[in-house]
Tab-separated table of C-alpha atoms in Angstrom:
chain	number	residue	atom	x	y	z
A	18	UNK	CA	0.000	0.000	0.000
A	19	UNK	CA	0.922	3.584	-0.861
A	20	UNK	CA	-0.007	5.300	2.518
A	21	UNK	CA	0.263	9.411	3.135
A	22	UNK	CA	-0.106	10.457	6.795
A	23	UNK	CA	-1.079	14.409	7.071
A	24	UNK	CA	1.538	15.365	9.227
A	25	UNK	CA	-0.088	18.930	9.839
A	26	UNK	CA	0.031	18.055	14.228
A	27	UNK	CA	3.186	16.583	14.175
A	28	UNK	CA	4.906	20.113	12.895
A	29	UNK	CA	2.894	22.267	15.265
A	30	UNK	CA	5.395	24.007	17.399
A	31	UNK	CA	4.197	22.320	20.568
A	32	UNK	CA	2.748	18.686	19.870
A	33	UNK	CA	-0.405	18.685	21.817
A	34	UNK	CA	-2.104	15.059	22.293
A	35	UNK	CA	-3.452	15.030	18.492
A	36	UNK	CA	0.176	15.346	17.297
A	37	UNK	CA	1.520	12.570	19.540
A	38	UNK	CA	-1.127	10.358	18.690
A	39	UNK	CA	-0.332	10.529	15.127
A	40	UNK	CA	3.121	10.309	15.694
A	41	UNK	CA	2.639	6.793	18.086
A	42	UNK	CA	0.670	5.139	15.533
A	43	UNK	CA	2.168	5.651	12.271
A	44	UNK	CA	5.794	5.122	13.471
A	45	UNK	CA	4.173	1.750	14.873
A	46	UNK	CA	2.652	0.733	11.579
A	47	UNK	CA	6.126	1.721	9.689
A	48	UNK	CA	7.783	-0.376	11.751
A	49	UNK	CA	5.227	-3.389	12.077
A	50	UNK	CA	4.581	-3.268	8.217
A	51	UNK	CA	7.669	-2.031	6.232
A	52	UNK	CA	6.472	-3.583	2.999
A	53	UNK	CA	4.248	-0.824	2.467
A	54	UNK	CA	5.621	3.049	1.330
A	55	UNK	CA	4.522	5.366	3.866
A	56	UNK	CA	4.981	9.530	3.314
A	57	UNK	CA	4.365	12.867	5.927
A	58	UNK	CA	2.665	15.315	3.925
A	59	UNK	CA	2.347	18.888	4.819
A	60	UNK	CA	2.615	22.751	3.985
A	61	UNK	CA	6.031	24.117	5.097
A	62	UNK	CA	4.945	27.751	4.816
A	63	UNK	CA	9.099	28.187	3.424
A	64	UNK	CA	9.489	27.032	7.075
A	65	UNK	CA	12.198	24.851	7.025
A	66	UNK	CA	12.273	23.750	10.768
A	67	UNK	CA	9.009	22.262	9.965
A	68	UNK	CA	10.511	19.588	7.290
A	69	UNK	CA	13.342	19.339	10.074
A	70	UNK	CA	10.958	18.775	12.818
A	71	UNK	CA	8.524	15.715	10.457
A	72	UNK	CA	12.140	14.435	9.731
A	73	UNK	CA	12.992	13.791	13.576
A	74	UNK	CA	10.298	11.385	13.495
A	75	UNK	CA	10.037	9.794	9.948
A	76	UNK	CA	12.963	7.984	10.239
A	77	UNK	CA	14.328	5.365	7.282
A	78	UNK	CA	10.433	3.990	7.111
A	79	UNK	CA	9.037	7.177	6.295
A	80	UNK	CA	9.098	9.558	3.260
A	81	UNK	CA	8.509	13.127	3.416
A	82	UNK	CA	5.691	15.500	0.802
A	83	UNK	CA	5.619	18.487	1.554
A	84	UNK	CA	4.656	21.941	-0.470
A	85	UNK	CA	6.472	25.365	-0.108
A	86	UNK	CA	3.744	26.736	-0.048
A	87	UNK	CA	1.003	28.301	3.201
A	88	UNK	CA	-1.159	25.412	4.886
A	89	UNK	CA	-3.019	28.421	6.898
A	90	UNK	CA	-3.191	30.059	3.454
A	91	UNK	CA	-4.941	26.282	2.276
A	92	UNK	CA	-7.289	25.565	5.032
A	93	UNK	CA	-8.548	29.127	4.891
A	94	UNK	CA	-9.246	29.358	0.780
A	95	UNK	CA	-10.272	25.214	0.967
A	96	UNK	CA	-13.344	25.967	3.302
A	97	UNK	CA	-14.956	28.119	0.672
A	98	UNK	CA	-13.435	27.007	-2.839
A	99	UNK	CA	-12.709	23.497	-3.674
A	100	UNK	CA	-8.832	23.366	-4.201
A	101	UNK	CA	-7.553	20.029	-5.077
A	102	UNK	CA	-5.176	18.538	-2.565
A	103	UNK	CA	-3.502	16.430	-5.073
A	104	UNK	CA	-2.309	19.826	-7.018
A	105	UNK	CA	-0.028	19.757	-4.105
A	106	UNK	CA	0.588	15.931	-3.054
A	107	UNK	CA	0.030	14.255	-6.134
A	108	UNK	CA	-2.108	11.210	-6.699
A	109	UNK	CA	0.404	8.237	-5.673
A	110	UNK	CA	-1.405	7.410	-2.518
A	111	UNK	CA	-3.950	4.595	-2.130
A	112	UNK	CA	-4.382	5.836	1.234
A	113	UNK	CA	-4.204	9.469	2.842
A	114	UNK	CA	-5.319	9.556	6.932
A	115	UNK	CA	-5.869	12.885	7.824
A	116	UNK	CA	-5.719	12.999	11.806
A	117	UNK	CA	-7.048	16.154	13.099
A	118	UNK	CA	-10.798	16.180	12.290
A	119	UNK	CA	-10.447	17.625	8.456
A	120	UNK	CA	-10.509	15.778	5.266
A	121	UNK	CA	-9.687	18.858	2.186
A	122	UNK	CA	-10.912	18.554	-0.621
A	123	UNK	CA	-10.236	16.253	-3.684
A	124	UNK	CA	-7.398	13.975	-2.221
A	125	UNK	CA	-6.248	10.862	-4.132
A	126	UNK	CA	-7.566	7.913	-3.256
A	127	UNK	CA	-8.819	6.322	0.002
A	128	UNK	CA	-9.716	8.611	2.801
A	129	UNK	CA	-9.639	7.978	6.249
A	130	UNK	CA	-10.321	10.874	9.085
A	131	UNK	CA	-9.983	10.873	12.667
A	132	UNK	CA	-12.447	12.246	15.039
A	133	UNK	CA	-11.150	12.641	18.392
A	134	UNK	CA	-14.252	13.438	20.141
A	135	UNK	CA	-17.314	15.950	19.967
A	136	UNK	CA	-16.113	18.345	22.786
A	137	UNK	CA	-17.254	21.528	20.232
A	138	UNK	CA	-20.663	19.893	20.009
A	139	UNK	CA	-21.084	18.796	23.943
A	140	UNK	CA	-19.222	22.105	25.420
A	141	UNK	CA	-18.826	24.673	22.800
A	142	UNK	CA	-18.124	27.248	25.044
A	143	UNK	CA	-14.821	25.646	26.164
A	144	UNK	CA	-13.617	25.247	22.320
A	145	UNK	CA	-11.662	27.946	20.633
A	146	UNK	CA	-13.481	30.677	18.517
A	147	UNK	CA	-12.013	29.903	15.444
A	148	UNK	CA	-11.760	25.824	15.783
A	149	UNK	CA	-15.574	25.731	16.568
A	150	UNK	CA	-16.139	27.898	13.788
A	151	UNK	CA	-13.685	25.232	11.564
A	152	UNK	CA	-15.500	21.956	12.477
A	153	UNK	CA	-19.632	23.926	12.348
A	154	UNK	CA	-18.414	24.881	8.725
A	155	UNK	CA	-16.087	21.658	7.511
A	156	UNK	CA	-16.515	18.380	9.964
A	157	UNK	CA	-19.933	18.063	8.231
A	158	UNK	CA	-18.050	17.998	4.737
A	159	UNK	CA	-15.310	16.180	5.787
A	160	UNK	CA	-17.071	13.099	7.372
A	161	UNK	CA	-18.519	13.066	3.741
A	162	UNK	CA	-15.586	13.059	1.840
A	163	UNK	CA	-14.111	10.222	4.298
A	164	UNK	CA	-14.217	6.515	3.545
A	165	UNK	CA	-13.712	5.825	7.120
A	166	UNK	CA	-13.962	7.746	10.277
A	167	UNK	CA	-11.206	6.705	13.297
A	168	UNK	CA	-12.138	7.366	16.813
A	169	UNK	CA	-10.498	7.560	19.715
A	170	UNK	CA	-12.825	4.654	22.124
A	171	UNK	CA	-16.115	3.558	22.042
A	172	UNK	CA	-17.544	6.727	23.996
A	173	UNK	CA	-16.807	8.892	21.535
A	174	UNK	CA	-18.185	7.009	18.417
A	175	UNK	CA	-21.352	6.806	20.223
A	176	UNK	CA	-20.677	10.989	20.490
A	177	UNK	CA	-20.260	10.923	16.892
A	178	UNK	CA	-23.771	8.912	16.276
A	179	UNK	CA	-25.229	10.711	18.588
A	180	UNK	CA	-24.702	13.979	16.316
A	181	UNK	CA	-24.046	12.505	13.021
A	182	UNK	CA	-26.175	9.303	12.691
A	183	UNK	CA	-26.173	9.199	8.665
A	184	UNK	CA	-22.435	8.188	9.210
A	185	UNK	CA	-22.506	5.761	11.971
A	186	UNK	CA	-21.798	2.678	9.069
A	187	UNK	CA	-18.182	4.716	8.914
A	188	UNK	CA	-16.906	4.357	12.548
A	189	UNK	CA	-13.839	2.292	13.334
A	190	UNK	CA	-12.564	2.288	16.966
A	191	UNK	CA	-9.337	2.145	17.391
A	192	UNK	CA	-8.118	2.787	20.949
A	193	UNK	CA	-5.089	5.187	21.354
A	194	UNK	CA	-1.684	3.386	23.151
A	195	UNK	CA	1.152	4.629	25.236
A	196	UNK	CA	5.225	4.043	24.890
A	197	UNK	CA	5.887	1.479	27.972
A	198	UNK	CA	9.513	2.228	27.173
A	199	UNK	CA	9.276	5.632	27.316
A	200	UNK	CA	6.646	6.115	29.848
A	201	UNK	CA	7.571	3.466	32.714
A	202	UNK	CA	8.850	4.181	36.429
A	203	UNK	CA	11.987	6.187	36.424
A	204	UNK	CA	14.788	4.154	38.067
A	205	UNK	CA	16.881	7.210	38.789
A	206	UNK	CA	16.165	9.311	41.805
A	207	UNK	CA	18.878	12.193	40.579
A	208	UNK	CA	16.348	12.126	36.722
A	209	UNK	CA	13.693	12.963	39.203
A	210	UNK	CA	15.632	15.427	41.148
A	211	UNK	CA	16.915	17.728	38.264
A	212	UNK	CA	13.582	17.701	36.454
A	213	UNK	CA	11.775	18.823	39.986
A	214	UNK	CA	14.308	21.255	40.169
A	215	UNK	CA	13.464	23.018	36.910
A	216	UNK	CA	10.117	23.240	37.605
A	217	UNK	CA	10.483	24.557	40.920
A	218	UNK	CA	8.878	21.632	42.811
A	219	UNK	CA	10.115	21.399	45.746
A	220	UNK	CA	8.904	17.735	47.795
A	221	UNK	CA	5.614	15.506	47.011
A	222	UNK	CA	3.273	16.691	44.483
A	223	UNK	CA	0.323	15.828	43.153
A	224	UNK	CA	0.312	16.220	39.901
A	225	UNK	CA	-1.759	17.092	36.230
A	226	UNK	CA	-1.187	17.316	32.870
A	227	UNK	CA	-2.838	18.570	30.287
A	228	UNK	CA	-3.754	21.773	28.898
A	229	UNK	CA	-4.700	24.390	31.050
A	230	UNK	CA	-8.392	24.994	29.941
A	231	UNK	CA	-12.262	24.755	31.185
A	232	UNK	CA	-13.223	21.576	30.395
A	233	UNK	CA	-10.046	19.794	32.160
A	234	UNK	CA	-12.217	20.988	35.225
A	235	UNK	CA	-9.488	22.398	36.790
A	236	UNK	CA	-10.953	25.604	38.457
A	237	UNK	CA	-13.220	22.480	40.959
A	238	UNK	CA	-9.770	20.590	41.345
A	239	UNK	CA	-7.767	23.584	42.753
A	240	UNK	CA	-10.768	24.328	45.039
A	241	UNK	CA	-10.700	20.719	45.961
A	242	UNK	CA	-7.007	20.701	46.538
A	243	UNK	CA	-7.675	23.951	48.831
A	244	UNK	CA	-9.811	21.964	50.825
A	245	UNK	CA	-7.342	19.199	51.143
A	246	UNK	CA	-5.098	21.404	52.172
A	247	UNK	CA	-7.016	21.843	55.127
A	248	UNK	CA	-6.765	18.836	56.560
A	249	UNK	CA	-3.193	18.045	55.911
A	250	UNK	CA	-0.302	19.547	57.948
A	251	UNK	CA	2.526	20.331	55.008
A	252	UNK	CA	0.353	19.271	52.177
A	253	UNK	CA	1.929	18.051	48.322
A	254	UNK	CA	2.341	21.055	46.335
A	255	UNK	CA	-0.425	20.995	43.074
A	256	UNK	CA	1.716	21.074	39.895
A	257	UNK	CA	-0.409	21.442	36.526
A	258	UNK	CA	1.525	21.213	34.041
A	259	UNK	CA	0.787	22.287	30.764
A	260	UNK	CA	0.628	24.801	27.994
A	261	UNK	CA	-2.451	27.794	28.311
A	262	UNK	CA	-5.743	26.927	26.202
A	263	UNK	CA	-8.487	29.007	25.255
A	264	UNK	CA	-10.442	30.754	28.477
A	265	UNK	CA	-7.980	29.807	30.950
A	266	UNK	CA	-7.151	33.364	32.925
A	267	UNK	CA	-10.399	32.319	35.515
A	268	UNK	CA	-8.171	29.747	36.363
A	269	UNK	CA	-4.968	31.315	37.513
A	270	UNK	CA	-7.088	33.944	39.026
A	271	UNK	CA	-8.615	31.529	41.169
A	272	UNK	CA	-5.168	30.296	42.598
A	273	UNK	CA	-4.617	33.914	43.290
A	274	UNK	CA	-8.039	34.504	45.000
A	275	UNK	CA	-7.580	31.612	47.201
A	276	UNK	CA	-4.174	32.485	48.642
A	277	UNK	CA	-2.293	29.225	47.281
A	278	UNK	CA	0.411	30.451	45.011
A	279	UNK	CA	2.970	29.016	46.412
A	280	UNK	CA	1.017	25.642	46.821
A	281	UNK	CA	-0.750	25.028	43.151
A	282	UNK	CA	2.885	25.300	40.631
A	283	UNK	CA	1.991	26.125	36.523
A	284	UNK	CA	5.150	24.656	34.917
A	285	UNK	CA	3.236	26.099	31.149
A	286	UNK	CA	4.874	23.659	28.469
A	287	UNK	CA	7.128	20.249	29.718
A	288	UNK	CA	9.436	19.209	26.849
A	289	UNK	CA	8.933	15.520	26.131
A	290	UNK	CA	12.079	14.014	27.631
A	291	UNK	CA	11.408	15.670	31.016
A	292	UNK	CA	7.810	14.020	31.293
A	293	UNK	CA	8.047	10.673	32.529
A	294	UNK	CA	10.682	11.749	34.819
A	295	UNK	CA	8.027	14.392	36.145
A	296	UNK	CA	5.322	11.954	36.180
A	297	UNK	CA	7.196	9.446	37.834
A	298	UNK	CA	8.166	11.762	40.652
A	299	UNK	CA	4.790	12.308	41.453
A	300	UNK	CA	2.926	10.897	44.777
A	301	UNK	CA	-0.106	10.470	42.760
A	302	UNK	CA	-1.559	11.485	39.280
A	303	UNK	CA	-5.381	13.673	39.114
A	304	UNK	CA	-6.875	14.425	35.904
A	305	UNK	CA	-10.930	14.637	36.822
A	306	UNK	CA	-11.907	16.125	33.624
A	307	UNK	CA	-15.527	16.444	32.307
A	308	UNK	CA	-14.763	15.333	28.575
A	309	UNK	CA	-12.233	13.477	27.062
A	310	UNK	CA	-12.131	11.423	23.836
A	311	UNK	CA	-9.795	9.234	24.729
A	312	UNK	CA	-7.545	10.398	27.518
A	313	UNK	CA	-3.685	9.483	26.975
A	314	UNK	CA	-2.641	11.596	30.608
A	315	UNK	CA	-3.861	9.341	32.837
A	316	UNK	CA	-2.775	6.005	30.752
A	317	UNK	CA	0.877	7.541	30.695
A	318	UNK	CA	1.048	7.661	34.465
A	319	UNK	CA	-0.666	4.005	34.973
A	320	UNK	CA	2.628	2.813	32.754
A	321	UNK	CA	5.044	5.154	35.176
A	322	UNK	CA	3.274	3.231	38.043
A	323	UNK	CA	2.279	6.382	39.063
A	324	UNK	CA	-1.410	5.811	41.190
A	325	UNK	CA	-4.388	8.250	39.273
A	326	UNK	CA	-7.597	9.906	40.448
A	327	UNK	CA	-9.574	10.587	37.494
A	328	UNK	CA	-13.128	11.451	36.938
A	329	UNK	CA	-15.821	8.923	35.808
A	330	UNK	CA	-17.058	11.172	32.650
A	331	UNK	CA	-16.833	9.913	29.081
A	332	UNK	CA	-13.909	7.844	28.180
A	333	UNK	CA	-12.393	7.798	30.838
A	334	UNK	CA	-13.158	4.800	32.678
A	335	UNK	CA	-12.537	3.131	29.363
A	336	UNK	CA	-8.597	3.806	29.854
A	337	UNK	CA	-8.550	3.408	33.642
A	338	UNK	CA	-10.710	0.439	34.321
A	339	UNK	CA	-10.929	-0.275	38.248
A	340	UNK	CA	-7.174	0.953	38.440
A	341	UNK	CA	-7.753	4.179	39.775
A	342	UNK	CA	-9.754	6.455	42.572
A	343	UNK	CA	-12.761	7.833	40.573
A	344	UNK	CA	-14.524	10.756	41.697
A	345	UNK	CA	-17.673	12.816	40.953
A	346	UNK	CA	-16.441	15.694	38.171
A	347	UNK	CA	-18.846	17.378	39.158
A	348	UNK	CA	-18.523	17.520	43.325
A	349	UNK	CA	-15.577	19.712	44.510
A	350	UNK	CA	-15.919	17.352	47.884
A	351	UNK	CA	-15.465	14.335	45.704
A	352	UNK	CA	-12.487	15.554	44.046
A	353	UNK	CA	-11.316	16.740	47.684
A	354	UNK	CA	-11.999	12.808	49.493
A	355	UNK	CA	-10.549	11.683	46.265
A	356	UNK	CA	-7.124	13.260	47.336
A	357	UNK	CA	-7.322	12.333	50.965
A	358	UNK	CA	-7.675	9.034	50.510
A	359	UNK	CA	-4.532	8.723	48.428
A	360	UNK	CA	-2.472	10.521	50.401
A	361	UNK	CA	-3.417	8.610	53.758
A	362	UNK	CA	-3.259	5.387	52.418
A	363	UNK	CA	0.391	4.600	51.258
A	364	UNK	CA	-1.185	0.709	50.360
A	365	UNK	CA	-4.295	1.935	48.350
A	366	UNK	CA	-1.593	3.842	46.475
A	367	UNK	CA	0.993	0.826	46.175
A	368	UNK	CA	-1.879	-1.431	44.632
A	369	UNK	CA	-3.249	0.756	42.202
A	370	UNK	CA	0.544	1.645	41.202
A	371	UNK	CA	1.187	-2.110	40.436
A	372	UNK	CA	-2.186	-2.977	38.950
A	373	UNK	CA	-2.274	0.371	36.702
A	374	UNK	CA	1.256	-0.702	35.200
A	375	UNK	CA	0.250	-3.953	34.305
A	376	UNK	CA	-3.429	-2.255	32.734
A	377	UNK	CA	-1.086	-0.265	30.461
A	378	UNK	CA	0.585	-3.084	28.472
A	379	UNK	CA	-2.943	-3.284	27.358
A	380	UNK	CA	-2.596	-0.379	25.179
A	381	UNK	CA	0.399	0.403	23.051
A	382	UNK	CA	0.786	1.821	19.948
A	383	UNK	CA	1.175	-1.235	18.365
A	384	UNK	CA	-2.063	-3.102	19.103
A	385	UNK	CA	-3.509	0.448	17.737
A	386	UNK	CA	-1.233	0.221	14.466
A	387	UNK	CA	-2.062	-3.161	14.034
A	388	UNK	CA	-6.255	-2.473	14.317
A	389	UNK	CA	-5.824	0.473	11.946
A	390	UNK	CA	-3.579	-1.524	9.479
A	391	UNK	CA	-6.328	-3.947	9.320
A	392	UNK	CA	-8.753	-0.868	8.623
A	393	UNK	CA	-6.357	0.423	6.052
A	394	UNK	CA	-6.544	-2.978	4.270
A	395	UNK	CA	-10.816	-3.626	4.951
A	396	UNK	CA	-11.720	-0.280	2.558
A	397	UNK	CA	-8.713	-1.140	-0.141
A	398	UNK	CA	-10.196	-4.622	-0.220
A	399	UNK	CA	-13.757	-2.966	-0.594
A	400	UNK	CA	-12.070	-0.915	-3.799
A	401	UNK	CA	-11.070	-4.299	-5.562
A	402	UNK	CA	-14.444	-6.053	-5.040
């Protein structure tokens, strides 16, 4: 097979969980299934630490596209007049996955789209301006143009149906994985130590990551943690860590308006090589958002050994399973007992540490190159017949 990846989130300046789940699954499927030819394509803009930065992860297995000239300059003309993607990528590919919700117009070949989840549809007012306005005018379109539409877990194609039942007959599942060999309990106390250190942690922390926005539910976990706080003479510091999403301001307000800025630590963007180190460190992971498609955070600290308190909304209990502390999303005293009972029980947090990094080996990027392989194969299969 002839098989073109858009490569549009894994040249974004900061890879944000789209970009990394592109980047896990097709270097998988290079490496499981080198008999195919396998290319990045993307708009460089004349950038040239773009073609750099899709090099760093194509490898030997994996070709790269791309045009000179503006993707922005694309999308923008695209949504209104039909301009053929193959003018710019040619018409080689039997295959081009688009991974970030959009499927242009006229593309060679197969199509395949993924979907990550319906968050502009179930809480617009937490999405961007300008990417609600993108998927109300083109998701529509797109799911049209696609031969198959890839989802992130079986809560979110039910999203999709819900919204979009003319294209339920579309839907593939196929679960997102983690790197066990990246992500797995740091053996090396001084790894810990220096990271900690850059950040400005100083001691036990709990810990989230994630981008800092609405729907991560962050402004009830910092009023939970002030609660915990309460209760607990020299309490772990609070470190979210992550880059700032759309309508965040209410939430480092907050921190300010409750008196715990030296207690609740914004570390803004982690490079890569610093995170498992950072998770690691960690006494325990929280992440009790109200919406996720899929929700890699959490699985990365199950495969650190890292013990998690996540919420029981959408997919999440998909990814967790009985391997973490679930609270209420919604309760700000849930998300508070959640949190006391994982720092006052050293055992509670031993098990779920052991059973969490055993649940992980469930998931890798493998099992999910190998489903979507298969899927790759299913609608060229469907072309021949």
């Amino acid at each position: 097979m002839n098989i073109s990846f858009d490569a549009v989130p894994i040249i974004a300046e900061k890879i944000t969980g789209i970009g990394w789940c592109e980047i896990g699954q097709t270097q998988a499927m290079a490496k499981l299934f080198p008999e195919n030819n396998y290319e990045y394509t993307f708009f460089t803009s004349g950038k040239k630490s773009r073609i750099e930065k899709a090099g760093s992860f194509a490898g030997n297995n994996i070709k790269l596209n791309y045009s000179r000239f503006s993707g922005y300059l694309y999308r923008g003309i695209s949504a209104f007049i039909p301009v053929p993607y193959s003018l710019f990528f040619g018409k080689n590919s039997d295959i081009t996955h688009f991974f970030n919700y959009i499927v242009p117009p006229f593309v060679h070949g197969k199509k395949v789209v993924t979907i990550h989840d319906m968050v502009y549809k179930a809480f617009p007012d937490t999405v961007r301006g300008r990417t609600r306005f993108m998927l109300e005018t083109g998701l529509k379109k797109s799911m049209k143009r696609a031969d198959i539409i890839i989802t992130d877990s079986e809560f979110s194609g039910t999203e999709i149906i819900k919204y979009f039942p003319e294209y339920s007959s579309k839907i593939r599942v196929v679960p997102c994985g983690v790197d066990c060999e990246k992500f797995r309990p740091c053996e090396n106390p001084e790894t810990i130590r220096n990271v900690k250190k850059s950040l400005g942690i100083d001691g036990d922390y709990f810990l989230y990551v994630g981008t800092i926005e609405p729907r991560k539910n962050l402004t009830r976990l910092i009023r939970a943690y002030r609660i915990f706080t309460r209760h607990v003479q020299n309490p772990p510091e609070l470190v979210l860590a992550g880059g700032k999403g759309w309508l965040c301001d209410d939430i480092y307000r907050l921190v300010r308006k409750l008196g715990i800025e030296k207690q609740v630590i914004f570390t803004e963007y982690v490079p890569a090589e610093n995170m498992s180190p950072l998770i690691s460190g960690a006494m325990a992971f929280v992440f009790p958002s109200l919406y996720e498609g899929f929700g890699i955070p959490p699985l990365e600290a199950m495969a650190c050994g890292v013990p998690v308190l996540t919420s029981g909304e959408a997919s999440l209990p998909e990814v967790t399973g009985d391997c973490a502390v679930t609270c209420d999303a919604y309760s700000v005293k849930s998300i508070a007992e959640g949190l006391c009972r994982l720092y006052r029980n050293p055992d509670l947090r031993k098990n779920l540490s052991r059973r969490g990094i055993e649940r992980a080996k469930n998931f890798t990027w493998e099992k999910s190159a190998e489903k979507l392989h298969g899927i790759y194969r299913e609608i060229l299969n469907e072309k021949k017949n």
